[in-house]
PDB file of C-alpha atoms in Angstrom:
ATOM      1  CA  UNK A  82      88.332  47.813 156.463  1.00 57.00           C
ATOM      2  CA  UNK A  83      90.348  50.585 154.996  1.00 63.00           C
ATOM      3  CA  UNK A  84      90.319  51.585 150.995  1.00 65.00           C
ATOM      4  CA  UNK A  85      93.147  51.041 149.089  1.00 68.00           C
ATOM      5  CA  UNK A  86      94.288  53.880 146.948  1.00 68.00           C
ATOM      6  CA  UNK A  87      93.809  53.742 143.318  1.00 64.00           C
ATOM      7  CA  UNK A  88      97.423  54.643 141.790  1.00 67.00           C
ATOM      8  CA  UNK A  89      96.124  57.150 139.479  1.00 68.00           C
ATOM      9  CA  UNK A  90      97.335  57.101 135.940  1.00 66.00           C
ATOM     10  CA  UNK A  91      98.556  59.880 133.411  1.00 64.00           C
ATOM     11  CA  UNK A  92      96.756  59.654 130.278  1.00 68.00           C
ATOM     12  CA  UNK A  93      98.355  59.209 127.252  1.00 66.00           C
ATOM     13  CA  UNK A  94      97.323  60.535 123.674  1.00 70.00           C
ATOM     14  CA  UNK A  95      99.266  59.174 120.739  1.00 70.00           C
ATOM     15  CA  UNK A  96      98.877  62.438 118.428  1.00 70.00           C
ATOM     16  CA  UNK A  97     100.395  61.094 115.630  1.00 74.00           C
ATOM     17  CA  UNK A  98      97.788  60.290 113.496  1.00 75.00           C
ATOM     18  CA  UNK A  99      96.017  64.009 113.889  1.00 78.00           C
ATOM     19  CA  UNK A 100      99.187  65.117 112.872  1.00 79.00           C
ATOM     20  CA  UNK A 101      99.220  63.419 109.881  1.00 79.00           C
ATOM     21  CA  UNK A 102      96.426  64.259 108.426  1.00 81.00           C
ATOM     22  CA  UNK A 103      96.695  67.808 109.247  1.00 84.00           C
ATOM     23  CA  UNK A 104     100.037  68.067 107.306  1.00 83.00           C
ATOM     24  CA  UNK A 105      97.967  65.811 104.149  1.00 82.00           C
ATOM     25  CA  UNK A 106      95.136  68.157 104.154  1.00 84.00           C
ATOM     26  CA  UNK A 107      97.699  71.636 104.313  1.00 83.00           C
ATOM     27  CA  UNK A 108      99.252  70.020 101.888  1.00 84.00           C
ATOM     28  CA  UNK A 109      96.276  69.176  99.653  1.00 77.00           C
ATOM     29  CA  UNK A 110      94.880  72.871  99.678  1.00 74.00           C
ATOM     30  CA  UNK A 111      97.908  74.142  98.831  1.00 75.00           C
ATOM     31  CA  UNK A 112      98.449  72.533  95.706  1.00 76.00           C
ATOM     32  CA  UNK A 113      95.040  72.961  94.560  1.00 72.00           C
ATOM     33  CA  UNK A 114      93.964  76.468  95.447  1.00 63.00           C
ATOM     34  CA  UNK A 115      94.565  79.323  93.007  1.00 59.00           C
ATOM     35  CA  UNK A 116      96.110  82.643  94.223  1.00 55.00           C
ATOM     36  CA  UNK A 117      94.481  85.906  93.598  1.00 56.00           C
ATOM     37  CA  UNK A 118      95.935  87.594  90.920  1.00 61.00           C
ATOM     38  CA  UNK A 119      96.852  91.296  91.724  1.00 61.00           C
ATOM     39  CA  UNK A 120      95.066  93.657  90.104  1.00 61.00           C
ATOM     40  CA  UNK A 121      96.282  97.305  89.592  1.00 58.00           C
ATOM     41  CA  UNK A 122      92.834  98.895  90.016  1.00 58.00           C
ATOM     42  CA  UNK A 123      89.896  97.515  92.069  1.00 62.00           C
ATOM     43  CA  UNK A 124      86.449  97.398  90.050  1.00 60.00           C
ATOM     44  CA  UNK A 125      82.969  96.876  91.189  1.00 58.00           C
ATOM     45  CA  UNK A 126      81.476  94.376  87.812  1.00 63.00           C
ATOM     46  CA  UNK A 127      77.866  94.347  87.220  1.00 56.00           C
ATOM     47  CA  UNK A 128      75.475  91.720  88.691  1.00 59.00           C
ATOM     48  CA  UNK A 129      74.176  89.035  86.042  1.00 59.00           C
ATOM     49  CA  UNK A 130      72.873  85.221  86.415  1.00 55.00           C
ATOM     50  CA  UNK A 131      75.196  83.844  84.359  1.00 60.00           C
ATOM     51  CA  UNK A 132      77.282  81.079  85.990  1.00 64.00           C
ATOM     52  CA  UNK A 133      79.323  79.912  82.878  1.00 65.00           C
ATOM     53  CA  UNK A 134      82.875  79.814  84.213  1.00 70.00           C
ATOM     54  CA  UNK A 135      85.820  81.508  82.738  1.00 69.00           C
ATOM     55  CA  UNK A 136      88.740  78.459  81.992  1.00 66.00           C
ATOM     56  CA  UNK A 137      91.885  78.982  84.369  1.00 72.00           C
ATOM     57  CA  UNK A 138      94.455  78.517  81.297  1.00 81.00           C
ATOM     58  CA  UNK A 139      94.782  80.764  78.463  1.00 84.00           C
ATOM     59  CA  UNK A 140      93.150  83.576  79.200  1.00 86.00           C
ATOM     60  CA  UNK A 141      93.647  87.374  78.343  1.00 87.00           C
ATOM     61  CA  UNK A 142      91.897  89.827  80.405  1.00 88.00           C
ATOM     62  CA  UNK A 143      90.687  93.222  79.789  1.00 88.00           C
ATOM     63  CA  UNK A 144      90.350  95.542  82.599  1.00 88.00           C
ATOM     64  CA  UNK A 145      88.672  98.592  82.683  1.00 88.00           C
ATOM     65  CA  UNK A 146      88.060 101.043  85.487  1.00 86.00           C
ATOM     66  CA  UNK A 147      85.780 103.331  86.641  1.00 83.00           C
ATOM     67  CA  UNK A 148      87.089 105.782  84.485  1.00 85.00           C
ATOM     68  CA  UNK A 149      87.604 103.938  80.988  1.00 84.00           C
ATOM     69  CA  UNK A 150      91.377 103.848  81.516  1.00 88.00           C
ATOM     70  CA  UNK A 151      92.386 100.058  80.338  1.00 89.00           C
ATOM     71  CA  UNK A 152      94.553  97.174  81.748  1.00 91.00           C
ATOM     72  CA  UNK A 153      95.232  93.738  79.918  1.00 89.00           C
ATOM     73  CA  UNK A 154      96.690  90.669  81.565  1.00 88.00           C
ATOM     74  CA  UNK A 155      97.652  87.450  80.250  1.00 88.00           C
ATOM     75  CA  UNK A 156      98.822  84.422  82.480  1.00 85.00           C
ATOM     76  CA  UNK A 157     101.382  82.755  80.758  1.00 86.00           C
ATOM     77  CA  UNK A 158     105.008  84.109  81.759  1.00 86.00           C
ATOM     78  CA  UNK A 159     105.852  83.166  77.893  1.00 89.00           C
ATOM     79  CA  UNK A 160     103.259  85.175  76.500  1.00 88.00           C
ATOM     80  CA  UNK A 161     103.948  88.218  78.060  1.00 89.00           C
ATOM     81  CA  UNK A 162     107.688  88.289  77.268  1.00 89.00           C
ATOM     82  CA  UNK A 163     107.165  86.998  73.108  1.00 90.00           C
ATOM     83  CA  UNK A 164     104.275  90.101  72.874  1.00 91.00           C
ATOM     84  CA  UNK A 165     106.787  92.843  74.814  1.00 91.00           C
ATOM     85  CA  UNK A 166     109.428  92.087  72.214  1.00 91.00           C
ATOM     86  CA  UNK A 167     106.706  91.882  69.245  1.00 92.00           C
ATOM     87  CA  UNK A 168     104.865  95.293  70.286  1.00 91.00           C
ATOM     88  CA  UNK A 169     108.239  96.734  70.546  1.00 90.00           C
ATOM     89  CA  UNK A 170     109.711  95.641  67.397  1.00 89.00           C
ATOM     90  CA  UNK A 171     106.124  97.702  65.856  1.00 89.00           C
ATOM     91  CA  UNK A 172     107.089 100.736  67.710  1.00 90.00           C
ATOM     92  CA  UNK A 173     110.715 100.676  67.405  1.00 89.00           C
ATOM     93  CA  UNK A 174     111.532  99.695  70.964  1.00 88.00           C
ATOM     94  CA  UNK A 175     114.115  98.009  71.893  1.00 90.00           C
ATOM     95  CA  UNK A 176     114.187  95.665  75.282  1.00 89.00           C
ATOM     96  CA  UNK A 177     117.181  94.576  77.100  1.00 90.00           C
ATOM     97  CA  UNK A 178     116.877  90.874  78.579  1.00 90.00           C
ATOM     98  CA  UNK A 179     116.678  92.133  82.194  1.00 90.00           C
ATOM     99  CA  UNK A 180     113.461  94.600  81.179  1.00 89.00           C
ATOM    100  CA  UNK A 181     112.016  91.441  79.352  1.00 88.00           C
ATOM    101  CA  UNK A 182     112.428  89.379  82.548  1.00 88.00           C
ATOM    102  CA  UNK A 183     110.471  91.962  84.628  1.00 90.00           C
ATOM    103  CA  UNK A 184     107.717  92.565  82.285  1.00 89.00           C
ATOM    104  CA  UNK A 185     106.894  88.850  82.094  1.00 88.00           C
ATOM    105  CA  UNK A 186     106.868  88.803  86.492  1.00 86.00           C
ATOM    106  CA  UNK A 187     103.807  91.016  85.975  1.00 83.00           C
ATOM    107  CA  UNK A 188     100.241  90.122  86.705  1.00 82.00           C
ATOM    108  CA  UNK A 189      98.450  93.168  84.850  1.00 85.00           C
ATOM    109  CA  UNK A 190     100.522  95.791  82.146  1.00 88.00           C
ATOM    110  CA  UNK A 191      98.984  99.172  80.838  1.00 88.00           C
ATOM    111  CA  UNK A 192     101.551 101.467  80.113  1.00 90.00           C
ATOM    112  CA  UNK A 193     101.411 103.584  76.737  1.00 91.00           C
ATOM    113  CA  UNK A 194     104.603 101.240  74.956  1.00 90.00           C
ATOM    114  CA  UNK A 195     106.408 104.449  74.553  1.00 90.00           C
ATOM    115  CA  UNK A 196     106.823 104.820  78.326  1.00 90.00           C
ATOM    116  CA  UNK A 197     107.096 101.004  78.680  1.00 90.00           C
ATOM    117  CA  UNK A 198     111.134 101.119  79.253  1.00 90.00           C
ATOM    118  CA  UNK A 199     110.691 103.941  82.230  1.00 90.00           C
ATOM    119  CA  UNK A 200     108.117 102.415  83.580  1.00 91.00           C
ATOM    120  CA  UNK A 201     110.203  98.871  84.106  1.00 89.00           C
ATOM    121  CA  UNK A 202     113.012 100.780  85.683  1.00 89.00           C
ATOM    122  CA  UNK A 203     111.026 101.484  88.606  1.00 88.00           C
ATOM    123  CA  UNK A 204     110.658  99.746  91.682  1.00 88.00           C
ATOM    124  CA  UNK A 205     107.930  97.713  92.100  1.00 84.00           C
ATOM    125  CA  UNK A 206     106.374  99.454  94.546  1.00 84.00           C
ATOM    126  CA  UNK A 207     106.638 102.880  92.731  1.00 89.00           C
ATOM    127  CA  UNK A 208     104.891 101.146  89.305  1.00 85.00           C
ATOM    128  CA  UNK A 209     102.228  99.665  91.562  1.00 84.00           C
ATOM    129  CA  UNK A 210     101.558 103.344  92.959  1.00 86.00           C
ATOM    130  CA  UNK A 211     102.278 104.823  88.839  1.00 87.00           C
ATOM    131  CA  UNK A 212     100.243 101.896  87.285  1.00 86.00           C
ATOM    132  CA  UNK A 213      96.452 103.005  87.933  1.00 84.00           C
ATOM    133  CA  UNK A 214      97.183 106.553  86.374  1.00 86.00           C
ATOM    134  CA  UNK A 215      98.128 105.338  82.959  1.00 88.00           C
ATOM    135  CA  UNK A 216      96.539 102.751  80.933  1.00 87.00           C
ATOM    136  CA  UNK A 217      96.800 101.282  77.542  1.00 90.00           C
ATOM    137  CA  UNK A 218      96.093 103.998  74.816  1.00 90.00           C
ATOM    138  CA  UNK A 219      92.483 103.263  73.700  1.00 88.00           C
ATOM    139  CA  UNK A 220      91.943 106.096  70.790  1.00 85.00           C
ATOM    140  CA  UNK A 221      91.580 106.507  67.523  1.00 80.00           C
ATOM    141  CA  UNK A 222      94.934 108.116  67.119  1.00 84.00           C
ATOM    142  CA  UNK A 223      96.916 105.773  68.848  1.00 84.00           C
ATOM    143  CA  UNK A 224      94.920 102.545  69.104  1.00 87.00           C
ATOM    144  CA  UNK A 225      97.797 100.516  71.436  1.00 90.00           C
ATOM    145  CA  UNK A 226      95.150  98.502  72.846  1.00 90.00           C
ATOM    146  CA  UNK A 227      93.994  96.839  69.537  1.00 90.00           C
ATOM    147  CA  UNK A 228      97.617  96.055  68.541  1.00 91.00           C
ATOM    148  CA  UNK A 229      98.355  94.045  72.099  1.00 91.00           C
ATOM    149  CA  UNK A 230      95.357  91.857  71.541  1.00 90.00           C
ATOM    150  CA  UNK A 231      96.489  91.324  67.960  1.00 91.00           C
ATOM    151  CA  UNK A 232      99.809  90.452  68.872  1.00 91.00           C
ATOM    152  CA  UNK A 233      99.184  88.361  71.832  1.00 90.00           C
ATOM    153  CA  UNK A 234      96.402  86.464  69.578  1.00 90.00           C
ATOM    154  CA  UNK A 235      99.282  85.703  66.931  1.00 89.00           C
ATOM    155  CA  UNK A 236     100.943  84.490  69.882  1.00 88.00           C
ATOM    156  CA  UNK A 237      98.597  82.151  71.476  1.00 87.00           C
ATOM    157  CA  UNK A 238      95.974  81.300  69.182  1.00 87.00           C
ATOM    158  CA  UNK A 239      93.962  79.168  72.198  1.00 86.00           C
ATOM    159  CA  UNK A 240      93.734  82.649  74.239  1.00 86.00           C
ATOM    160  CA  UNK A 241      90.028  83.114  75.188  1.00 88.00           C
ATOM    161  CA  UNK A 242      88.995  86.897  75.821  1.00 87.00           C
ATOM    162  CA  UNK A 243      88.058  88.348  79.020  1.00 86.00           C
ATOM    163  CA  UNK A 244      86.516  91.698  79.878  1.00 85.00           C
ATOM    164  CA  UNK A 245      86.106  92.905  83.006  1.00 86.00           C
ATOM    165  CA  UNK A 246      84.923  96.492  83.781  1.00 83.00           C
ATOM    166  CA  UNK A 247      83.258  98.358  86.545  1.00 82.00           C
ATOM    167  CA  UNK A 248      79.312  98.998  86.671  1.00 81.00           C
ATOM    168  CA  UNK A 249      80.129 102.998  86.709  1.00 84.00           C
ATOM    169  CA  UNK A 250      82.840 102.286  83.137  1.00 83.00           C
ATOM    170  CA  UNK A 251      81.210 105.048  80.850  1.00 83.00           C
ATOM    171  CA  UNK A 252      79.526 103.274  78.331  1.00 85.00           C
ATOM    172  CA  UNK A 253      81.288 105.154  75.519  1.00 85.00           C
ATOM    173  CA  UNK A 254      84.553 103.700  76.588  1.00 87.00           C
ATOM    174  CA  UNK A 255      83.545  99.760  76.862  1.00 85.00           C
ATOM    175  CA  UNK A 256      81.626  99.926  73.056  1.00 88.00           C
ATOM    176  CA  UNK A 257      85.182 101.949  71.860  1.00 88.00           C
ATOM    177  CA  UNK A 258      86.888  98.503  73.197  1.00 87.00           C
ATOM    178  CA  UNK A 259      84.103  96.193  71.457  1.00 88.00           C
ATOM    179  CA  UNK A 260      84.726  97.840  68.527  1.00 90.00           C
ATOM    180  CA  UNK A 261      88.635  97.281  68.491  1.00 88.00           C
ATOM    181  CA  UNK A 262      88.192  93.670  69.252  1.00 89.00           C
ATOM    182  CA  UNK A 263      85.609  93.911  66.054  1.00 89.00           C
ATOM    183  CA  UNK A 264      88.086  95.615  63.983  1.00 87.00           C
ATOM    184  CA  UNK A 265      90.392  92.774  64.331  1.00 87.00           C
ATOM    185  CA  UNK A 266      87.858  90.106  63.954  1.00 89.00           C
ATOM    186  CA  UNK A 267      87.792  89.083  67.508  1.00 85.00           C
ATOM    187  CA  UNK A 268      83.950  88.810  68.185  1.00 83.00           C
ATOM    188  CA  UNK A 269      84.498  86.380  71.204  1.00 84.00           C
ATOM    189  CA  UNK A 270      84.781  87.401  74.031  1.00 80.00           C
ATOM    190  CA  UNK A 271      83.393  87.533  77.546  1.00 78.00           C
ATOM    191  CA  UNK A 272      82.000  89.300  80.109  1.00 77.00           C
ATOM    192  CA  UNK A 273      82.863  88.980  83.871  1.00 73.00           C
ATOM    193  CA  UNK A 274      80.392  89.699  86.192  1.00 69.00           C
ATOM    194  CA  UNK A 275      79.432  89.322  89.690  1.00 67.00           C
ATOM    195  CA  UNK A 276      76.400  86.664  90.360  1.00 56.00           C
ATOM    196  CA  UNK A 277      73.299  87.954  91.219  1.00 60.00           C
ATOM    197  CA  UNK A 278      70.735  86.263  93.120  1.00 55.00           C
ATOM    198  CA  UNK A 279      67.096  86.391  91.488  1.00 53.00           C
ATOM    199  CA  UNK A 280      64.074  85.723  94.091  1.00 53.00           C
ATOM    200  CA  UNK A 281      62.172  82.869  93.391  1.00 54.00           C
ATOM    201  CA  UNK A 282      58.872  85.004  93.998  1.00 53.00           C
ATOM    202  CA  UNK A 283      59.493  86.801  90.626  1.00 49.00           C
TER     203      UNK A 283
END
């Protein structure tokens, strides 16, 4: 008796549903991851055990290379413009509305104020490859560095304080920056650090 031929079906996957919940979950890690903020120079912190986390909000950072030159950040847009206009009003600077605009796009300043209205002018590109060769005036002199945390303070009273410096930082140059914040009666402040394991054999 002969076999009769199965008709052989295509099969059908309804991919809808995958689909779906591939666009929720995009969706869902977009909106609650947090960019990396660019830096202008790349440091190497210190290993500690500390895990206390550093709030997202609010938050003015000190950065300090390898050698002791000094960056500041702050990550409201708001902040950064009202402290441009206040730090320039102290050193007789004036800023135009466009130069105001640009300085608050910026993750990370450190320009001596004096040089602040060049230094906007430029592409962004060219102050990316200018930034890492100037810093914020740290000396006894010409203390800019103590007057920006001053200011922005006045400005945000909720800022917390953030320092971040590489292991190699002399040491000279991260107590000269403890002692501004001291001098201004900011004795808060803290350290970032990279987490280091500890064995449990020790």
């Amino acid at each position: 008796m002969p076999k009769e031929k199965v008709k052989r079906k295509s099969t059908f996957i309804d991919m809808t549903a995958m689909s779906d919940v591939t666009v929720l979950l995009l969706t869902f890690f977009m909106l609650t991851s947090t960019f990396i903020q660019k830096e202008p120079v790349q440091v190497s912190t210190p290993g500690s055990v500390s895990e206390i986390k550093i709030p997202d909000t609010n938050i003015l950072q000190i950065l300090v290379d390898s050698k002791g030159k000094v960056f500041m950040s702050l990550d409201r847009q708001e902040d950064r413009a009202a402290v441009l206009e206040k730090m320039g009003e102290q050193y007789g600077v004036s800023f135009t509305a466009a130069e105001v605009g640009k300085f608050k796009l910026a993750n990370s300043f450190g320009v001596p104020i004096k040089k602040m209205k060049d230094f906007l002018a430029l592409p962004s590109d060219k102050q990316d490859a200018v930034l890492p060769s100037l810093g914020i005036p740290t000396d006894s002199t010409d203390n800019q560095f103590k007057e920006w945390v001053k200011v922005a303070r006045e400005q945000n009273r909720d800022l917390r304080i953030a320092i971040k410096a590489d292991q190699t930082t002399p040491y000279a140059q991260i107590k000269n920056i403890m002692k501004s914040l001291q001098d201004i009666r900011e004795n808060r402040y803290n350290l970032i650090t990279s987490l280091k394991v500890v064995s449990e054999d020790m």
